[in-house]
Structure formats: structure tokens, C-alpha cells
Amino acid sequence: MYDVIIVGAGPAGLTSAIYTRRAEKKTLVLEAMSYGGQIINTLSIDNYPVAPHISGFDFATKLYEQAKDLGAEIVFEKVVNIQNYDTYKEVITTKNTYQAKTIILATGAENRKLNLPNEKEFVGKGISYCATCDGAFYRGKEVAVQGGGNTALEDALYLSDIAKKVYLIHRRDTFRADETFIQQVKLKANIELVLNSTVTQLNGNDTLESIVVTNCDGTVKTIPVDGLFVAIGRVPETENFNQLIHTNDFGYVIAGEDCHTNVDGIYVAGDSRTKSVRQLVTATSDGAVAAIEAIHYLNHVII
Ligand code: NAP
């Protein structure tokens, strides 16, 4: 029986593990993919206090090593369900069942898809959700990025140094991204803005060959590209436990700043929680809060 099972080894989950281990609570972290969550896709983190210009991968690796060095067990298994019993909780993965007195849900969010008919088939064959992972495959080629947030503009800037040409396609005529990225994009000669538009069709045989872009005035054009980077935000990964844990209409776990869910002893931390600011610094903050709440529950609420 673990004191705490943390679901998710992103910044929120690993920060929780640091706190629970420092309180000498037996801690298991379960992660479906690789540690670090979405932050590993960020080239340079410039807004985290004291660590300017650190890459997302380096940040995640340091955090992972810190949690491990403190004694957190980190196991790579996908959680498919959780159950709440009178005196303990159960976490079921695709391989095992684990028991714990408390749970911290830190599952974060996954990339939102365009939901086009053949999008899945083209993944790895022209469609990507991670410019820093896959950008190098498009050296000297023509690519497109869909999205208007920080991720999309950062991706477009990154790709513009590799690809011959980058079409930045956004559904409105103003960007959601920070002004600093917008100004940098405007200075890049090989980034062409395609505004008020969305990708509505993917063409190709074995690999992506072109995209159809529809403007909000109804006009349609075909753009030949070798790659399309989809950067249209994220959706919370909560569907495996939303029978037990209350979520809002968008799938985010309903919890206030104390990170308490509707179930005693189960907490939520990071991007999958209902909150107004989803940043690295607020994810690690949640991780600390959820862990402290779990430690209090272990020390004072249950026997
Ligand atoms: P985001 O800020 O939610 O932006 C998503 C973008 O995709 C928006 O421009 C949105 O358009 C568009 N979009 C959403 N659904 C769409 C659809 N179905 N079809 C077409 N377009 C669609 O997501 P993000 O850029 O991934 O950023 C997530 C968070 O991480 C943000 O808080 C961001 O600041 C942060 N971040 C920070 C950095 C950094 O500081 N270096 C880097 C990356 C991300 P609308 O604008 O019209 O809604």
C-alpha cells in the first residue's frame, strides 16, 4: 500500500513527488508516456523564475531525477481506472493494480486534434503535433502550422530556420500568442500568414502532399506542403476517471486552489484542473499544494 499514488510525471506530478518524498511518504508515480509531459516540447523556457533559457527537456529531466533521487518510484504504465473504497483507493493500469491511501491526479492535457477524416493516418507521414520533435524531417521543405497561440508561433519560428517556407494558418486575424512571438514572426521572410482560415482537408497518398484551407468568407485554396504541424491547444486527459471525479463541460477536474476534488483524499494538480492560468509555474505550484494537502490528509485525517 502506497501513501500516495501520483498519476502523471509532468511538472505538476513530479513536483508533488518531491514534496511527498520529503515528507517521507511512500510514493508511486505512474506515467503513460515519457516523463515531463507537454513541457518537453518547449525549446526554451524563458518565464520560469531563476532558470531562463532552459530547454523543456532539460527542465523535465532535472525534475525527474530530483524526484527519483528523493525515493519516488516512477513506473511507466497507463492508468485506465481508479476506484475509491472506505479505507483506501485503487489505481488500475493496463498491467497492474495498485493501492494507495491518497491519489494526486496530474495527468495534464493532450494535443487537440483537427478531427479531419484522414488525420490519424498521416501522423508521422506529414502530420505532427510537435515541431521540436519532428521539425528536422522537413529541412528545405514547405510546411504549415495551424494555430494562433504561443505554441503555434513558437513552432513557426522554429520551423522557419529549418524549412524553406512556413505557412502559419490561424482561424482569426489576431493572434492569442505573446507579442514578442508575433513581432518575431512578422520579421521572418519565409513565414506567410494565412489568416481567418482553417485546414479543412488533407491530401496525399502514402504521405501528406497538400492541404485544403478554407477562409471564413468561404473561399478555398489548396497549398502544397510536406508537413502540417497542428498546434491548436490541448484537451485534458481525464476520461479514464471522470466517472468518479467531477469534471466540467470541457473535461477539466473541478477543484479550487486547494486542489481538492469531490472525493476525500484525491487531489488534482496542473493543467487538468479548472483554473484560469495554465503555465509551468502554476503547474509546479499546484503540485506542491496537492502534495501538502495529501500529506495533511495522511497525517491528520485517516488513521
Ligand atoms: P492555446 O493558447 O490554447 O492556443 C490554441 C490556438 O489554437 C488558439 O489560437 C486557437 O484559436 C486555436 N484553435 C483552437 N482550436 C482550434 C480548432 N479546432 N481549429 C483551429 N484553430 C484552433 O494553446 P497553446 O498555444 O498550445 O498554449 C497553451 C498554453 O501554453 C498557453 O498558456 C501558452 O501561453 C503556454 N505556452 C507558453 C509558451 C512559452 O511561453 N514559451 C510556449 C508554448 C505554450 P483562437 O485564438 O481563435 O481561440
Short mmCIF file of C-alpha atoms and ligand atoms in Angstrom, two decimals:
data_model
loop_
_atom_site.label_atom_id
_atom_site.label_comp_id
_atom_site.label_asym_id
_atom_site.label_seq_id
_atom_site.Cartn_x
_atom_site.Cartn_y
_atom_site.Cartn_z
CA MET A 1 0.00 0.00 0.00
CA TYR A 2 1.38 3.37 -1.04
CA ASP A 3 0.76 6.55 0.89
CA VAL A 4 0.40 8.48 -2.36
CA ILE A 5 -0.03 7.49 -5.98
CA ILE A 6 0.59 10.32 -8.39
CA VAL A 7 -0.89 9.88 -11.85
CA GLY A 8 1.29 11.74 -14.35
CA ALA A 9 5.02 12.57 -14.40
CA GLY A 10 4.81 16.08 -15.78
CA PRO A 11 5.90 19.18 -13.86
CA ALA A 12 2.87 19.04 -11.51
CA GLY A 13 3.16 15.33 -10.72
CA LEU A 14 6.93 15.31 -10.25
CA THR A 15 6.75 18.38 -8.01
CA SER A 16 4.15 16.58 -5.91
CA ALA A 17 6.53 13.61 -5.67
CA ILE A 18 9.33 15.86 -4.40
CA TYR A 19 7.07 17.15 -1.62
CA THR A 20 5.58 13.78 -0.62
CA ARG A 21 9.00 12.15 -0.53
CA ARG A 22 10.45 14.96 1.56
CA ALA A 23 7.61 14.19 3.99
CA GLU A 24 8.76 10.54 3.81
CA LYS A 25 5.52 9.29 2.31
CA LYS A 26 5.74 6.13 0.22
CA THR A 27 5.18 7.49 -3.28
CA LEU A 28 4.47 5.88 -6.64
CA VAL A 29 4.32 7.96 -9.82
CA LEU A 30 2.53 6.35 -12.78
CA GLU A 31 3.15 7.73 -16.26
CA ALA A 32 1.68 6.52 -19.55
CA MET A 33 4.28 8.03 -21.89
CA SER A 34 7.59 9.67 -21.02
CA TYR A 35 8.31 11.97 -18.07
CA GLY A 36 7.96 15.73 -18.48
CA GLY A 37 4.55 16.00 -20.12
CA GLN A 38 4.00 18.78 -22.64
CA ILE A 39 6.94 20.86 -21.41
CA ILE A 40 9.45 18.58 -23.17
CA ASN A 41 8.21 20.05 -26.47
CA THR A 42 9.20 23.59 -25.45
CA LEU A 43 12.52 24.70 -26.90
CA SER A 44 13.35 27.33 -24.35
CA ILE A 45 11.54 28.17 -21.13
CA ASP A 46 12.02 31.88 -20.61
CA ASN A 47 9.40 32.63 -17.97
CA TYR A 48 10.26 30.27 -15.12
CA PRO A 49 11.93 32.09 -12.22
CA VAL A 50 15.72 31.60 -11.88
CA ALA A 51 16.03 29.25 -14.87
CA PRO A 52 15.98 31.44 -18.00
CA HIS A 53 16.57 29.73 -21.38
CA ILE A 54 16.47 26.18 -20.01
CA SER A 55 15.08 23.71 -22.55
CA GLY A 56 11.87 21.88 -21.69
CA PHE A 57 13.70 18.56 -21.95
CA ASP A 58 16.46 19.64 -19.53
CA PHE A 59 13.89 21.04 -17.12
CA ALA A 60 11.88 17.81 -17.17
CA THR A 61 14.98 15.64 -16.80
CA LYS A 62 16.23 17.59 -13.77
CA LEU A 63 12.78 17.37 -12.18
CA TYR A 64 12.55 13.62 -12.89
CA GLU A 65 15.99 13.00 -11.40
CA GLN A 66 15.19 15.11 -8.34
CA ALA A 67 12.00 13.12 -7.63
CA LYS A 68 13.79 9.81 -8.22
CA ASP A 69 16.78 10.74 -6.04
CA LEU A 70 14.37 11.53 -3.22
CA GLY A 71 12.98 8.00 -3.48
CA ALA A 72 9.86 8.28 -5.61
CA GLU A 73 9.10 5.08 -7.53
CA ILE A 74 8.33 6.01 -11.13
CA VAL A 75 6.64 3.37 -13.26
CA PHE A 76 5.65 3.75 -16.92
CA GLU A 77 2.15 2.29 -17.12
CA LYS A 78 -1.08 3.82 -18.38
CA VAL A 79 -3.78 4.31 -15.78
CA VAL A 80 -7.17 3.16 -17.05
CA ASN A 81 -9.34 3.50 -13.94
CA ILE A 82 -9.39 4.49 -10.30
CA GLN A 83 -11.70 3.28 -7.54
CA ASN A 84 -12.48 4.71 -4.13
CA TYR A 85 -13.03 2.39 -1.15
CA ASP A 86 -13.69 3.21 2.53
CA THR A 87 -10.10 2.99 3.70
CA TYR A 88 -8.05 3.07 0.52
CA LYS A 89 -8.05 3.84 -3.19
CA GLU A 90 -7.18 1.61 -6.12
CA VAL A 91 -5.38 2.62 -9.31
CA ILE A 92 -5.71 0.22 -12.23
CA THR A 93 -3.20 0.36 -15.08
CA THR A 94 -3.03 -1.66 -18.27
CA LYS A 95 -0.65 -4.03 -16.41
CA ASN A 96 -1.26 -3.85 -12.66
CA THR A 97 -3.49 -2.74 -9.82
CA TYR A 98 -2.01 -0.55 -7.08
CA GLN A 99 -3.42 0.57 -3.74
CA ALA A 100 -2.87 3.88 -2.00
CA LYS A 101 -4.26 5.99 0.81
CA THR A 102 -4.30 9.12 -1.35
CA ILE A 103 -4.10 9.95 -5.06
CA ILE A 104 -2.88 13.05 -6.87
CA LEU A 105 -4.17 13.35 -10.43
CA ALA A 106 -1.65 15.23 -12.56
CA THR A 107 -2.49 13.90 -16.00
CA GLY A 108 -2.24 17.22 -17.83
CA ALA A 109 -3.62 17.58 -21.30
CA GLU A 110 -3.02 16.10 -24.74
CA ASN A 111 -2.78 17.85 -28.10
CA ARG A 112 -6.11 18.81 -29.61
CA LYS A 113 -6.69 17.21 -33.00
CA LEU A 114 -8.14 18.84 -36.11
CA ASN A 115 -10.51 15.86 -36.34
CA LEU A 116 -10.14 15.57 -40.10
CA PRO A 117 -11.04 12.18 -41.64
CA ASN A 118 -7.51 11.01 -42.51
CA GLU A 119 -5.59 12.94 -39.83
CA LYS A 120 -4.68 9.79 -37.89
CA GLU A 121 -3.35 8.01 -41.00
CA PHE A 122 -0.97 10.89 -41.79
CA VAL A 123 0.56 11.10 -38.30
CA GLY A 124 4.29 10.57 -38.80
CA LYS A 125 3.73 10.87 -42.56
CA GLY A 126 3.25 14.62 -42.72
CA ILE A 127 1.12 15.40 -39.68
CA SER A 128 2.89 16.29 -36.44
CA TYR A 129 1.90 17.78 -33.11
CA CYS A 130 5.48 18.59 -32.07
CA ALA A 131 7.74 20.84 -34.14
CA THR A 132 10.78 20.35 -31.94
CA CYS A 133 10.41 16.56 -32.21
CA ASP A 134 9.76 16.30 -35.95
CA GLY A 135 10.90 19.59 -37.50
CA ALA A 136 14.26 18.22 -38.63
CA PHE A 137 12.49 15.87 -41.09
CA TYR A 138 11.37 18.92 -43.08
CA ARG A 139 14.71 20.54 -43.84
CA GLY A 140 14.41 22.59 -47.04
CA LYS A 141 10.74 21.64 -47.49
CA GLU A 142 7.46 23.56 -47.32
CA VAL A 143 5.37 23.16 -44.19
CA ALA A 144 2.32 24.66 -42.49
CA VAL A 145 1.41 25.32 -38.88
CA GLN A 146 -2.21 25.63 -37.76
CA GLY A 147 -2.86 27.68 -34.61
CA GLY A 148 -2.58 31.16 -33.16
CA GLY A 149 -1.26 30.61 -29.63
CA ASN A 150 2.27 30.62 -28.24
CA THR A 151 2.87 27.04 -29.33
CA ALA A 152 1.92 27.72 -32.95
CA LEU A 153 4.03 30.86 -33.25
CA GLU A 154 6.99 29.29 -31.48
CA ASP A 155 6.66 26.28 -33.82
CA ALA A 156 6.51 28.54 -36.88
CA LEU A 157 9.64 30.39 -35.77
CA TYR A 158 11.49 27.15 -35.07
CA LEU A 159 10.46 25.64 -38.41
CA SER A 160 11.37 28.79 -40.35
CA ASP A 161 15.04 28.10 -39.58
CA ILE A 162 14.76 24.57 -40.99
CA ALA A 163 12.12 24.57 -43.72
CA LYS A 164 12.18 26.56 -46.95
CA LYS A 165 8.75 28.07 -46.26
CA VAL A 166 6.24 28.06 -43.41
CA TYR A 167 2.54 28.88 -43.80
CA LEU A 168 1.12 29.99 -40.46
CA ILE A 169 -2.62 29.33 -40.63
CA HIS A 170 -4.89 30.80 -37.97
CA ARG A 171 -8.67 30.87 -37.75
CA ARG A 172 -8.85 34.57 -36.72
CA ASP A 173 -6.99 37.72 -37.80
CA THR A 174 -5.41 38.36 -34.39
CA PHE A 175 -3.15 36.02 -32.50
CA ARG A 176 -3.53 34.76 -28.96
CA ALA A 177 0.25 34.42 -28.68
CA ASP A 178 2.54 36.79 -26.74
CA GLU A 179 3.50 40.00 -28.56
CA THR A 180 7.18 39.02 -28.56
CA PHE A 181 6.45 35.95 -30.72
CA ILE A 182 4.12 37.94 -33.02
CA GLN A 183 6.83 40.53 -33.69
CA GLN A 184 9.44 37.83 -34.38
CA VAL A 185 7.09 36.06 -36.81
CA LYS A 186 6.48 39.29 -38.72
CA LEU A 187 10.23 39.70 -39.22
CA LYS A 188 10.64 36.26 -40.81
CA ALA A 189 10.66 36.47 -44.60
CA ASN A 190 9.80 32.80 -45.10
CA ILE A 191 6.70 32.76 -42.84
CA GLU A 192 3.49 33.51 -44.74
CA LEU A 193 0.41 34.29 -42.69
CA VAL A 194 -2.86 32.68 -43.78
CA LEU A 195 -5.43 34.31 -41.51
CA ASN A 196 -9.17 33.76 -40.89
CA SER A 197 -8.57 30.24 -42.17
CA THR A 198 -8.52 26.62 -41.11
CA VAL A 199 -7.23 23.43 -42.67
CA THR A 200 -10.28 21.51 -43.84
CA GLN A 201 -8.80 18.69 -45.91
CA LEU A 202 -5.61 16.64 -46.05
CA ASN A 203 -4.46 15.28 -49.42
CA GLY A 204 -1.86 12.68 -50.26
CA ASN A 205 -1.29 9.01 -50.88
CA ASP A 206 1.29 7.47 -48.55
CA THR A 207 2.37 10.85 -47.21
CA LEU A 208 0.82 14.30 -46.96
CA GLU A 209 1.14 16.23 -50.22
CA SER A 210 -1.17 19.21 -49.80
CA ILE A 211 -3.75 20.79 -47.54
CA VAL A 212 -7.02 22.49 -48.34
CA VAL A 213 -7.51 25.72 -46.42
CA THR A 214 -10.92 27.31 -46.06
CA ASN A 215 -11.24 31.03 -45.35
CA CYS A 216 -14.10 32.24 -43.16
CA ASP A 217 -15.53 34.02 -46.24
CA GLY A 218 -15.94 30.57 -47.81
CA THR A 219 -13.05 30.72 -50.30
CA VAL A 220 -10.98 27.58 -50.54
CA LYS A 221 -7.37 27.08 -51.65
CA THR A 222 -5.01 24.16 -51.89
CA ILE A 223 -1.47 24.61 -50.55
CA PRO A 224 1.18 22.02 -51.42
CA VAL A 225 3.08 21.13 -48.21
CA ASP A 226 5.15 18.21 -46.98
CA GLY A 227 4.23 18.74 -43.36
CA LEU A 228 1.44 20.17 -41.23
CA PHE A 229 2.13 20.97 -37.60
CA VAL A 230 -1.07 21.12 -35.59
CA ALA A 231 -0.76 23.48 -32.61
CA ILE A 232 -4.35 24.25 -31.63
CA GLY A 233 -4.17 23.81 -27.88
CA ARG A 234 -4.83 20.87 -25.63
CA VAL A 235 -7.62 18.85 -24.06
CA PRO A 236 -7.44 17.48 -20.50
CA GLU A 237 -6.71 13.78 -20.07
CA THR A 238 -9.40 12.92 -17.57
CA GLU A 239 -11.67 10.47 -19.40
CA ASN A 240 -10.30 7.43 -17.53
CA PHE A 241 -11.52 8.61 -14.16
CA ASN A 242 -14.38 11.03 -14.86
CA GLN A 243 -16.95 8.51 -13.59
CA LEU A 244 -15.58 9.04 -10.09
CA ILE A 245 -14.12 12.54 -10.26
CA HIS A 246 -16.29 15.51 -11.20
CA THR A 247 -15.20 17.35 -14.33
CA ASN A 248 -16.63 20.41 -16.07
CA ASP A 249 -18.13 20.53 -19.60
CA PHE A 250 -14.63 20.73 -21.11
CA GLY A 251 -13.30 17.75 -19.15
CA TYR A 252 -11.25 19.67 -16.56
CA VAL A 253 -11.34 18.34 -13.00
CA ILE A 254 -13.37 20.70 -10.85
CA ALA A 255 -11.20 21.91 -7.97
CA GLY A 256 -10.24 25.20 -6.36
CA GLU A 257 -6.80 26.46 -5.42
CA ASP A 258 -6.60 23.83 -2.65
CA CYS A 259 -6.62 21.14 -5.37
CA HIS A 260 -9.32 19.07 -3.58
CA THR A 261 -11.57 17.01 -5.85
CA ASN A 262 -15.06 15.80 -4.93
CA VAL A 263 -13.50 12.64 -3.39
CA ASP A 264 -11.75 12.86 0.00
CA GLY A 265 -8.06 12.04 -0.33
CA ILE A 266 -7.97 12.57 -4.10
CA TYR A 267 -6.36 15.78 -5.36
CA VAL A 268 -5.73 17.28 -8.78
CA ALA A 269 -2.70 19.30 -9.87
CA GLY A 270 -1.67 21.06 -13.04
CA ASP A 271 -3.25 21.62 -16.44
CA SER A 272 -6.14 19.17 -15.95
CA ARG A 273 -7.56 21.29 -13.08
CA THR A 274 -10.16 24.04 -13.60
CA LYS A 275 -8.11 27.25 -13.43
CA SER A 276 -7.53 30.44 -15.37
CA VAL A 277 -3.75 30.30 -15.85
CA ARG A 278 -2.08 27.18 -17.23
CA GLN A 279 1.65 27.79 -17.10
CA LEU A 280 4.65 25.78 -15.95
CA VAL A 281 4.89 27.85 -12.79
CA THR A 282 1.23 27.26 -11.90
CA ALA A 283 1.61 23.52 -12.61
CA THR A 284 4.52 23.18 -10.18
CA SER A 285 2.61 25.36 -7.69
CA ASP A 286 -0.37 23.01 -7.90
CA GLY A 287 1.98 20.06 -7.45
CA ALA A 288 3.19 21.49 -4.15
CA VAL A 289 -0.31 22.40 -2.94
CA ALA A 290 -1.80 18.99 -3.81
CA ALA A 291 1.09 17.19 -2.10
CA ILE A 292 0.79 19.28 1.07
CA GLU A 293 -2.96 18.60 1.16
CA ALA A 294 -2.33 14.86 0.68
CA ILE A 295 0.31 14.87 3.45
CA HIS A 296 -2.15 16.64 5.78
CA TYR A 297 -4.81 14.02 4.97
CA LEU A 298 -2.33 11.20 5.69
CA ASN A 299 -1.13 12.74 8.96
CA HIS A 300 -4.38 14.07 10.38
CA VAL A 301 -7.49 12.72 8.64
CA ILE A 302 -7.09 8.99 8.10
CA ILE A 303 -5.75 6.53 10.65
P1 NAP B 1 -3.71 28.00 -26.80
O1 NAP B 1 -3.07 29.19 -26.16
O2 NAP B 1 -4.95 27.44 -26.22
O3 NAP B 1 -3.94 28.37 -28.34
C1 NAP B 1 -4.60 27.48 -29.19
C2 NAP B 1 -4.77 28.13 -30.53
O4 NAP B 1 -5.39 27.21 -31.41
C3 NAP B 1 -5.64 29.38 -30.49
O5 NAP B 1 -5.09 30.38 -31.31
C4 NAP B 1 -6.98 28.89 -31.03
O6 NAP B 1 -7.65 29.87 -31.77
C5 NAP B 1 -6.56 27.79 -31.97
N1 NAP B 1 -7.56 26.73 -32.07
C6 NAP B 1 -8.17 26.05 -31.05
N2 NAP B 1 -8.99 25.10 -31.55
C7 NAP B 1 -8.90 25.19 -32.89
C8 NAP B 1 -9.51 24.45 -33.94
N3 NAP B 1 -10.36 23.44 -33.70
N4 NAP B 1 -9.19 24.79 -35.21
C9 NAP B 1 -8.32 25.80 -35.47
N5 NAP B 1 -7.71 26.52 -34.51
C10 NAP B 1 -8.00 26.21 -33.23
O7 NAP B 1 -2.69 26.73 -26.87
P2 NAP B 1 -1.10 26.70 -26.92
O8 NAP B 1 -0.58 27.65 -27.93
O9 NAP B 1 -0.74 25.26 -27.05
O10 NAP B 1 -0.63 27.21 -25.48
C11 NAP B 1 -1.10 26.52 -24.30
C12 NAP B 1 -0.52 27.22 -23.06
O11 NAP B 1 0.90 27.03 -23.02
C13 NAP B 1 -0.74 28.73 -23.09
O12 NAP B 1 -0.97 29.18 -21.79
C14 NAP B 1 0.57 29.27 -23.62
O13 NAP B 1 0.84 30.60 -23.20
C15 NAP B 1 1.56 28.29 -23.00
N6 NAP B 1 2.78 28.24 -23.83
C16 NAP B 1 3.82 29.07 -23.48
C17 NAP B 1 4.99 29.04 -24.25
C18 NAP B 1 6.12 29.95 -23.86
O14 NAP B 1 5.90 30.83 -23.03
N7 NAP B 1 7.32 29.79 -24.42
C19 NAP B 1 5.11 28.21 -25.35
C20 NAP B 1 4.03 27.40 -25.69
C21 NAP B 1 2.86 27.42 -24.92
P3 NAP B 1 -8.33 31.14 -31.06
O15 NAP B 1 -7.19 32.04 -30.68
O16 NAP B 1 -9.21 31.67 -32.12
O17 NAP B 1 -9.07 30.59 -29.89
#
